[in-house]
Coordinates of C-alpha atoms and ligand atoms in Angstrom, one line a residue:
M280 CA 25.7 24.3 -1.4
A281 CA 25.6 22.5 -4.7
G282 CA 28.7 20.6 -5.5
M283 CA 29.9 20.5 -1.9
A284 CA 30.3 17.1 -0.3
D285 CA 28.0 16.4 2.6
E286 CA 30.3 15.7 5.6
R287 CA 27.6 14.6 8.0
T288 CA 27.4 11.1 9.5
F289 CA 23.9 9.6 10.2
V290 CA 24.0 6.5 12.4
I291 CA 21.2 4.1 12.7
V292 CA 21.2 1.7 15.6
G293 CA 19.2 -1.4 14.9
A294 CA 19.6 -3.2 11.6
S295 CA 16.1 -4.5 11.1
L296 CA 13.1 -3.4 9.1
A297 CA 12.8 0.1 10.5
G298 CA 16.6 0.7 10.4
A299 CA 16.9 -0.6 6.8
K300 CA 14.0 1.4 5.6
A301 CA 15.4 4.5 7.2
A302 CA 18.8 3.9 5.4
E303 CA 17.0 3.3 2.1
T304 CA 15.0 6.5 2.5
L305 CA 18.1 8.6 3.3
R306 CA 19.6 7.6 0.0
E307 CA 16.4 7.9 -1.9
Q308 CA 16.0 11.5 -0.6
G309 CA 19.5 12.3 -1.9
F310 CA 21.5 12.3 1.3
T311 CA 25.2 11.9 0.2
G312 CA 26.8 11.8 3.7
R313 CA 27.9 8.8 5.6
V314 CA 25.2 6.3 6.6
V315 CA 26.2 3.7 9.2
L316 CA 23.6 0.9 10.1
V317 CA 24.6 -1.0 13.2
G318 CA 23.0 -4.2 14.2
E319 CA 23.6 -6.7 17.0
E320 CA 22.3 -9.6 15.0
T321 CA 24.7 -11.2 12.4
E322 CA 22.1 -11.4 9.7
R323 CA 21.4 -8.4 7.4
P324 CA 18.1 -6.7 8.0
Y325 CA 15.1 -8.9 7.6
E326 CA 11.3 -8.8 8.3
R327 CA 10.0 -10.9 11.2
P328 CA 6.4 -11.8 10.1
P329 CA 7.5 -14.7 7.9
L330 CA 9.3 -16.2 11.0
S331 CA 6.0 -17.4 12.4
K332 CA 4.2 -17.8 9.1
G333 CA 5.5 -18.8 5.6
Y334 CA 9.0 -19.7 6.7
L335 CA 7.9 -21.5 9.9
L336 CA 5.4 -23.5 7.9
G337 CA 8.2 -24.6 5.6
K338 CA 6.5 -22.9 2.6
D339 CA 8.6 -19.9 2.0
P340 CA 12.4 -19.8 1.5
R341 CA 14.5 -18.1 4.2
D342 CA 15.8 -15.5 1.7
K343 CA 12.3 -14.1 1.2
A344 CA 12.5 -12.4 4.6
F345 CA 15.4 -10.1 3.9
V346 CA 14.7 -6.5 3.3
H347 CA 17.4 -6.0 0.7
D348 CA 19.8 -8.2 -1.3
G349 CA 23.2 -8.5 0.3
I350 CA 24.8 -6.4 -2.4
W351 CA 22.3 -3.6 -2.0
Y352 CA 24.1 -2.0 1.0
A353 CA 27.4 -1.6 -0.8
E354 CA 25.6 -0.4 -3.9
H355 CA 24.0 2.3 -1.8
D356 CA 27.1 3.1 0.2
I357 CA 25.5 2.1 3.4
E358 CA 28.0 0.8 6.0
L359 CA 26.4 -2.2 7.4
V360 CA 28.0 -3.1 10.7
L361 CA 26.6 -6.5 11.9
G362 CA 27.2 -8.5 15.0
V363 CA 28.0 -5.4 16.9
R364 CA 26.1 -3.9 19.8
A365 CA 25.8 -0.2 20.4
T366 CA 26.6 -0.1 24.1
E367 CA 26.5 3.6 25.0
L368 CA 25.1 6.8 23.7
D369 CA 26.7 10.1 24.6
A370 CA 24.3 12.7 23.3
T371 CA 26.4 15.6 24.5
R372 CA 29.5 14.4 22.6
H373 CA 27.5 13.1 19.7
T374 CA 29.0 9.6 19.9
V375 CA 27.7 6.1 20.1
T376 CA 30.0 3.4 21.4
L377 CA 30.2 0.1 19.6
D378 CA 30.8 -3.1 21.6
G379 CA 32.1 -1.0 24.6
V380 CA 35.2 0.2 22.8
E381 CA 34.9 2.3 19.7
P382 CA 33.1 5.6 19.9
L383 CA 31.4 6.4 16.6
P384 CA 30.7 10.1 16.1
Y385 CA 27.4 11.1 14.6
D386 CA 25.6 14.2 13.4
K387 CA 22.1 12.5 13.6
L388 CA 21.3 9.3 15.3
L389 CA 18.3 7.1 14.8
L390 CA 17.3 4.5 17.5
A391 CA 15.6 1.6 15.7
T392 CA 16.5 -0.9 18.4
G393 CA 13.1 -2.6 18.4
S394 CA 12.2 -5.0 21.1
R395 CA 13.1 -8.3 22.7
V396 CA 11.1 -11.1 24.1
R397 CA 9.8 -11.0 27.6
Q398 CA 11.3 -14.0 29.5
L399 CA 9.2 -16.4 31.5
G400 CA 10.7 -16.7 35.0
V401 CA 10.0 -20.4 35.7
P402 CA 12.3 -23.4 36.1
G403 CA 13.2 -25.4 33.0
T404 CA 13.4 -22.8 30.3
D405 CA 16.9 -24.0 29.5
L406 CA 15.7 -27.5 28.5
T407 CA 16.2 -28.4 24.8
G408 CA 12.8 -28.0 23.2
V409 CA 11.8 -24.8 25.1
R410 CA 12.0 -21.9 22.6
Y411 CA 11.3 -18.2 22.2
L412 CA 10.6 -16.7 18.8
R413 CA 12.0 -13.3 17.8
T414 CA 15.0 -13.8 15.5
V415 CA 15.5 -15.7 12.2
T416 CA 18.0 -18.0 14.0
E417 CA 15.3 -18.8 16.6
S418 CA 12.8 -19.5 13.7
D419 CA 15.4 -21.8 12.1
A420 CA 15.7 -23.8 15.3
L421 CA 11.9 -23.8 15.9
L422 CA 11.3 -25.0 12.3
D423 CA 13.7 -27.8 12.9
H424 CA 11.9 -28.8 16.1
L425 CA 8.4 -28.6 14.6
K426 CA 9.4 -30.9 11.7
R427 CA 9.9 -33.6 14.3
A428 CA 7.6 -32.5 17.2
R429 CA 4.7 -34.7 18.4
R430 CA 3.4 -32.6 21.2
V431 CA 3.8 -28.8 21.3
V432 CA 2.7 -26.5 24.1
V433 CA 2.5 -22.8 23.3
V434 CA 2.6 -20.5 26.3
G435 CA 0.7 -17.2 25.6
A436 CA -2.2 -16.8 23.2
G437 CA -1.0 -13.5 21.6
W438 CA -0.3 -13.1 17.9
I439 CA 3.1 -14.9 18.0
G440 CA 1.7 -17.8 20.1
L441 CA -1.4 -18.3 17.9
E442 CA 0.6 -18.1 14.7
T443 CA 3.1 -20.6 16.1
A444 CA 0.2 -22.9 17.2
A445 CA -1.2 -22.8 13.7
A446 CA 2.3 -23.6 12.3
A447 CA 2.7 -26.5 14.7
R448 CA -0.7 -27.9 13.8
T449 CA 0.1 -27.6 10.1
H450 CA 3.3 -29.6 10.8
G451 CA 1.1 -32.3 12.3
A452 CA 1.8 -31.9 16.0
E453 CA -0.8 -32.1 18.8
V454 CA -1.0 -28.5 20.2
T455 CA -2.0 -27.1 23.5
V456 CA -2.1 -23.4 24.1
V457 CA -1.8 -22.1 27.7
E458 CA -3.1 -18.6 28.4
V459 CA -3.6 -16.7 31.7
D460 CA -6.5 -14.7 30.3
T461 CA -10.0 -16.0 29.5
L462 CA -9.6 -15.7 25.7
P463 CA -6.8 -15.3 23.2
L464 CA -5.9 -11.8 22.3
R465 CA -8.5 -10.4 24.6
R466 CA -6.5 -7.3 25.6
V467 CA -6.1 -6.3 22.0
L468 CA -9.5 -7.3 20.5
G469 CA -11.9 -7.5 23.4
D470 CA -14.1 -10.5 24.1
E471 CA -16.3 -10.3 20.9
A472 CA -13.6 -10.6 18.3
A473 CA -11.3 -12.7 20.5
R474 CA -13.8 -15.5 20.4
V475 CA -13.3 -15.7 16.6
F476 CA -9.7 -16.7 17.2
A477 CA -10.6 -19.2 20.0
D478 CA -13.1 -20.9 17.6
L479 CA -10.6 -20.9 14.8
H480 CA -8.0 -22.8 16.9
R481 CA -10.5 -25.2 18.3
A482 CA -11.8 -25.9 14.8
N483 CA -8.2 -26.8 13.9
G484 CA -7.8 -29.2 16.8
V485 CA -5.9 -27.0 19.3
D486 CA -6.5 -27.6 23.0
L487 CA -6.9 -24.2 24.5
R488 CA -6.4 -23.8 28.3
F489 CA -7.4 -20.5 29.6
E490 CA -6.9 -19.0 33.0
A491 CA -3.8 -21.2 33.2
S492 CA -0.2 -20.5 33.7
V493 CA 3.1 -22.4 33.6
R494 CA 4.8 -23.4 36.9
E495 CA 7.7 -25.2 35.3
F496 CA 9.1 -27.0 32.3
R497 CA 10.1 -30.6 33.2
G498 CA 12.6 -32.7 31.3
Q499 CA 14.8 -35.8 31.2
G500 CA 18.4 -35.8 30.1
G501 CA 18.2 -32.1 29.3
H502 CA 15.2 -32.5 27.0
L503 CA 11.7 -31.2 27.6
T504 CA 9.2 -33.9 28.4
A505 CA 6.3 -32.0 30.1
V506 CA 4.9 -28.6 30.9
V507 CA 3.5 -28.3 34.4
L508 CA 0.7 -25.8 35.0
A509 CA 0.2 -23.8 38.2
D510 CA -2.7 -26.1 39.3
G511 CA -0.4 -29.1 38.9
T512 CA -1.7 -30.3 35.6
E513 CA 1.1 -31.9 33.5
I514 CA 1.0 -31.7 29.7
E515 CA 3.3 -34.0 27.8
A516 CA 5.4 -32.0 25.4
D517 CA 8.6 -32.3 23.3
V518 CA 8.5 -28.7 22.2
A519 CA 7.3 -25.6 24.1
V520 CA 7.2 -22.1 22.6
I521 CA 7.0 -19.1 24.9
G522 CA 5.2 -16.1 23.5
V523 CA 4.4 -13.9 26.4
G524 CA 5.1 -10.5 24.9
I525 CA 8.0 -8.2 24.3
R526 CA 9.7 -5.2 25.8
P527 CA 11.3 -2.3 24.0
N528 CA 15.0 -2.0 23.9
T529 CA 15.3 1.4 25.5
E530 CA 18.5 1.1 27.5
L531 CA 20.7 3.2 25.2
A532 CA 18.2 6.1 25.4
E533 CA 17.6 5.6 29.1
N534 CA 21.3 5.7 29.9
A535 CA 21.8 8.8 27.8
G536 CA 19.2 10.5 29.9
L537 CA 16.5 10.6 27.2
A538 CA 12.9 10.3 28.3
V539 CA 11.6 6.7 28.3
D540 CA 8.1 5.5 29.3
N541 CA 7.0 2.3 27.6
G542 CA 9.4 3.1 24.8
V543 CA 11.5 6.1 23.8
L544 CA 9.4 9.2 23.9
V545 CA 9.3 11.0 20.6
D546 CA 7.2 13.8 19.1
A547 CA 5.1 13.5 15.9
A548 CA 8.3 14.1 13.9
L549 CA 9.9 11.0 15.7
R550 CA 12.4 13.3 17.5
T551 CA 13.4 12.8 21.1
A552 CA 14.0 15.9 23.3
D553 CA 17.5 15.9 21.9
P554 CA 17.3 17.5 18.4
D555 CA 19.8 15.1 16.9
V556 CA 18.4 11.8 18.3
Y557 CA 15.3 10.1 16.7
A558 CA 13.5 6.9 17.4
C559 CA 11.1 4.8 15.3
G560 CA 9.6 1.3 15.0
D561 CA 8.8 -0.9 18.0
V562 CA 11.1 1.1 20.4
A563 CA 9.3 4.4 19.9
N564 CA 6.4 5.7 21.9
A565 CA 5.3 8.4 19.5
D566 CA 2.9 11.2 19.8
N567 CA 0.2 10.5 17.2
P568 CA -1.7 13.8 16.5
L569 CA -4.5 11.9 14.8
L570 CA -5.3 9.8 17.8
G571 CA -4.4 12.6 20.1
R572 CA -2.2 10.4 22.3
R573 CA 1.0 8.6 22.4
V574 CA 1.2 5.1 21.0
R575 CA 3.9 2.5 20.8
V576 CA 3.0 0.2 17.9
E577 CA 4.7 -3.2 17.8
H578 CA 3.9 -4.0 14.2
W579 CA 5.4 -4.4 10.8
A580 CA 3.8 -1.5 9.1
N581 CA 5.0 0.9 11.8
A582 CA 8.5 -0.3 11.4
L583 CA 8.3 0.1 7.6
N584 CA 6.6 3.5 7.6
G585 CA 8.2 4.8 10.8
G586 CA 11.7 4.1 9.4
K587 CA 10.9 6.1 6.2
A588 CA 9.4 8.9 8.1
A589 CA 12.3 9.2 10.6
A590 CA 14.8 9.4 7.8
R591 CA 12.9 12.3 6.2
S592 CA 12.7 14.0 9.6
M593 CA 16.5 13.6 10.1
L594 CA 16.9 15.3 6.8
G595 CA 15.0 18.3 8.1
E596 CA 11.7 17.7 6.5
D597 CA 8.7 18.9 8.5
I598 CA 7.0 15.5 8.9
V599 CA 3.9 14.6 10.9
Y600 CA 3.8 10.9 11.5
D601 CA 0.1 10.3 12.1
R602 CA -0.7 7.0 10.5
V603 CA -3.6 4.9 11.6
P604 CA -2.0 1.9 13.4
Y605 CA -2.2 -1.3 11.2
F606 CA -1.3 -4.9 11.6
Y607 CA -2.1 -8.3 10.1
T608 CA -2.0 -12.0 10.8
D609 CA -2.3 -15.2 8.9
Q610 CA -3.4 -18.4 10.7
Y611 CA -4.5 -21.5 8.9
D612 CA -7.0 -20.3 6.2
L613 CA -7.7 -17.0 8.1
G614 CA -6.1 -13.8 6.9
M615 CA -6.8 -10.7 8.9
E616 CA -5.9 -7.0 8.8
Y617 CA -6.7 -4.6 11.7
S618 CA -6.6 -0.8 11.4
G619 CA -7.1 1.7 14.2
Y620 CA -6.8 1.6 18.0
A621 CA -9.4 0.3 20.4
E622 CA -8.8 -1.1 23.9
P623 CA -11.2 -3.1 26.0
G624 CA -13.2 -0.6 28.0
G625 CA -12.5 2.1 25.4
Y626 CA -15.3 1.3 23.0
D627 CA -19.1 1.0 23.3
R628 CA -19.8 -1.9 21.0
V629 CA -18.5 -4.1 18.3
V630 CA -20.5 -4.2 15.0
F631 CA -20.0 -7.1 12.7
R632 CA -20.7 -7.0 8.9
G633 CA -20.7 -10.3 7.1
D634 CA -20.4 -13.9 8.0
V635 CA -18.8 -14.3 11.4
P636 CA -19.2 -18.2 11.8
G637 CA -17.9 -18.5 8.2
R638 CA -15.0 -16.2 9.2
E639 CA -15.6 -13.8 6.3
F640 CA -16.5 -10.4 7.8
V641 CA -15.4 -7.0 9.0
A642 CA -15.7 -6.0 12.6
F643 CA -15.8 -2.4 13.8
W644 CA -15.2 -1.1 17.2
T645 CA -17.3 2.1 17.8
S646 CA -17.5 4.7 20.5
Q647 CA -19.8 7.7 20.7
G648 CA -20.6 7.8 17.0
R649 CA -17.1 7.1 15.9
V650 CA -15.3 4.1 14.4
L651 CA -12.2 3.5 16.5
A652 CA -10.9 0.4 14.6
G653 CA -11.9 -2.1 12.0
M654 CA -10.7 -5.6 11.4
N655 CA -11.3 -7.4 8.0
V656 CA -11.2 -11.2 8.2
N657 CA -10.9 -13.0 4.9
V658 CA -12.3 -9.9 3.2
W659 CA -9.8 -8.0 1.1
D660 CA -9.0 -4.6 -0.4
V661 CA -11.0 -2.7 2.3
T662 CA -8.1 -1.5 4.5
E663 CA -8.0 2.0 2.9
Q664 CA -11.8 2.4 3.4
I665 CA -11.6 1.2 7.0
Q666 CA -8.8 3.6 7.7
E667 CA -10.8 6.5 6.2
L668 CA -13.7 5.6 8.5
V669 CA -11.3 5.6 11.5
R670 CA -9.7 8.9 10.4
A671 CA -13.2 10.4 10.0
G672 CA -13.9 9.8 13.6
Y673 CA -10.9 11.9 14.6
T674 CA -11.4 14.7 12.1
G675 CA -15.1 15.2 12.9
T676 CA -16.5 13.7 9.7
A677 CA -19.8 11.9 10.4
V678 CA -20.0 8.1 9.8
D679 CA -23.3 6.5 9.3
L680 CA -23.0 3.9 12.0
D681 CA -26.6 2.6 11.5
R682 CA -25.6 1.0 8.2
L683 CA -22.2 -0.2 9.3
A684 CA -23.5 -3.8 9.7
D685 CA -25.1 -3.9 6.2
P686 CA -22.7 -5.6 3.7
G687 CA -25.0 -4.2 1.0
V688 CA -23.8 -0.7 1.7
P689 CA -20.3 0.0 0.3
L690 CA -18.0 1.2 3.1
G691 CA -17.3 4.4 1.1
D692 CA -21.0 5.3 1.3
L693 CA -20.9 5.4 5.1
L694 CA -19.0 8.7 5.1
S695 CA -21.2 11.8 4.7
Ligands
FAD1215 C1 7.8 -13.9 14.8 C2 7.2 -12.6 14.5 C3 6.1 -12.4 13.7 C4 5.6 -11.2 13.5 N1 4.5 -11.0 12.7 C5 3.9 -9.8 12.5 C6 2.8 -9.7 11.7 O1 2.3 -10.7 11.1 N2 2.2 -8.5 11.5 C7 2.7 -7.4 12.1 O2 2.2 -6.3 11.8 N3 3.8 -7.5 12.9 C8 4.4 -8.7 13.1 N4 5.5 -8.8 13.9 C9 6.1 -7.6 14.6 C10 7.1 -6.9 13.7 O3 8.0 -7.8 13.2 C11 7.8 -5.8 14.5 O4 6.9 -4.8 14.8 C12 9.0 -5.3 13.7 O5 10.0 -6.3 13.6 C13 9.7 -4.1 14.4 O6 10.7 -3.7 13.7 P1 11.9 -2.8 14.3 O7 12.8 -2.6 13.1 O8 11.3 -1.6 15.0 O9 12.6 -3.6 15.4 P2 13.2 -5.1 15.5 O10 12.6 -5.9 14.4 O11 13.0 -5.5 16.9 O12 14.7 -4.9 15.2 C14 15.6 -4.2 16.1 C15 17.0 -4.6 15.8 O13 17.8 -3.8 16.6 C16 18.9 -4.6 17.1 N5 19.4 -4.0 18.3 C17 18.7 -3.7 19.5 N6 19.5 -3.0 20.3 C18 20.7 -2.9 19.7 C19 21.9 -2.3 20.1 N7 22.1 -1.7 21.2 N8 22.9 -2.3 19.2 C20 22.8 -2.9 18.0 N9 21.7 -3.4 17.6 C21 20.6 -3.4 18.4 C22 18.1 -5.9 17.4 O14 19.1 -7.0 17.5 C23 17.3 -6.1 16.2 O15 17.9 -6.7 15.2 C24 6.1 -10.0 14.2 C25 7.2 -10.2 15.0 C26 7.7 -11.4 15.2 C27 8.9 -11.6 16.1

């Protein structure tokens, strides 16, 4: 009723991009109740992409990564509780326990707990110089290492590994990338497009070792000196960065009895089976009605948009979160955006439009007359059109695949 104070408390667990965007949206949408944003890290919410790019390259200031100014939270009456872990969720009592002691009652709860790095279970990961990269503190430490590093080994040729390899080369180190698969990013891009990234790194002087894995990190006096591969090869190194994937932080949901399967299961409104508990960002495995399947997206745009969508849903709006998955990377002079969803084995062919050796092109993954995904490399302002082509495939609109490869045909003209 107009004039009555809103007595409700909305708690958001996870003070990163998704959580901060949810808090912002609650206020933007006029929610006047209590908003508590709880984060285990001691820094206020920040974005992670700069941690392996501009900031790690030493180009961008640290402050640029933060989602809001420090003062913003107080100005918007958002209780930012940092350095505190939510240890238990009691969905029946509607409480979340902070640091094992203090139960915080909620009316609605958003899990925006994201993910953490997958650990590599080999000896020597405790040596100085062996690093993971997820948090800004880890990026601070890695930047410090890279400024002095002579030989860097990157374990894992995924996005984080490759961006870190590019940063290390840019700092002037010799870089070796060790990857178990036959190409970088093969499980995301498939062989055809993965080769572009292998070529890019080779052209920039990176030594790529495929079908190789790490047996141990070896050191002297507590400092890393070499990385030993499974076949006994020893690679001299003073810094090693492990980027072998992440796992979603699902424990709170799991222990509360909520359904978890590669992330917290939520519907298209980002709701769990409990009507007062929601999840978004990296931790959510959400039903995407457009794709007709569940997806857990581990990318920036999903944290940004999912946080906003979850907030609206918590406020009772009838939302359908059906965005085309999107991500991007920057490595050396290559900038790339990818929209859609295609897995190796799930597409018929890859169609290239433009100059692949010159690394200025768009690649499309197609299947049975549909565009499943598109990746623009050093070609800009085409994301919207690519996403329209992807959407068309799911909504039954025909796409002229015969002219997909022709750069003379505007992308918009491919839709009939
Ligand atoms: C180095 C790096 C570079 C990246 N670059 C790109 C890129 O170029 N493009 C792209 O699309 N994506 C990129 N990503 C991925 C993107 O950053 C993530 O998808 C995004 O951070 C997910 O946001 P989130 O808010 O869902 O979760 P997170 O960012 O994981 O944040 C979750 C937060 O919740 C906290 N938390 C977890 N459990 C608890 C608990 N029980 N109690 C309290 N707090 C808790 C965590 O400490 C963390 O701060 C990158 C990621 C990294 C690490």
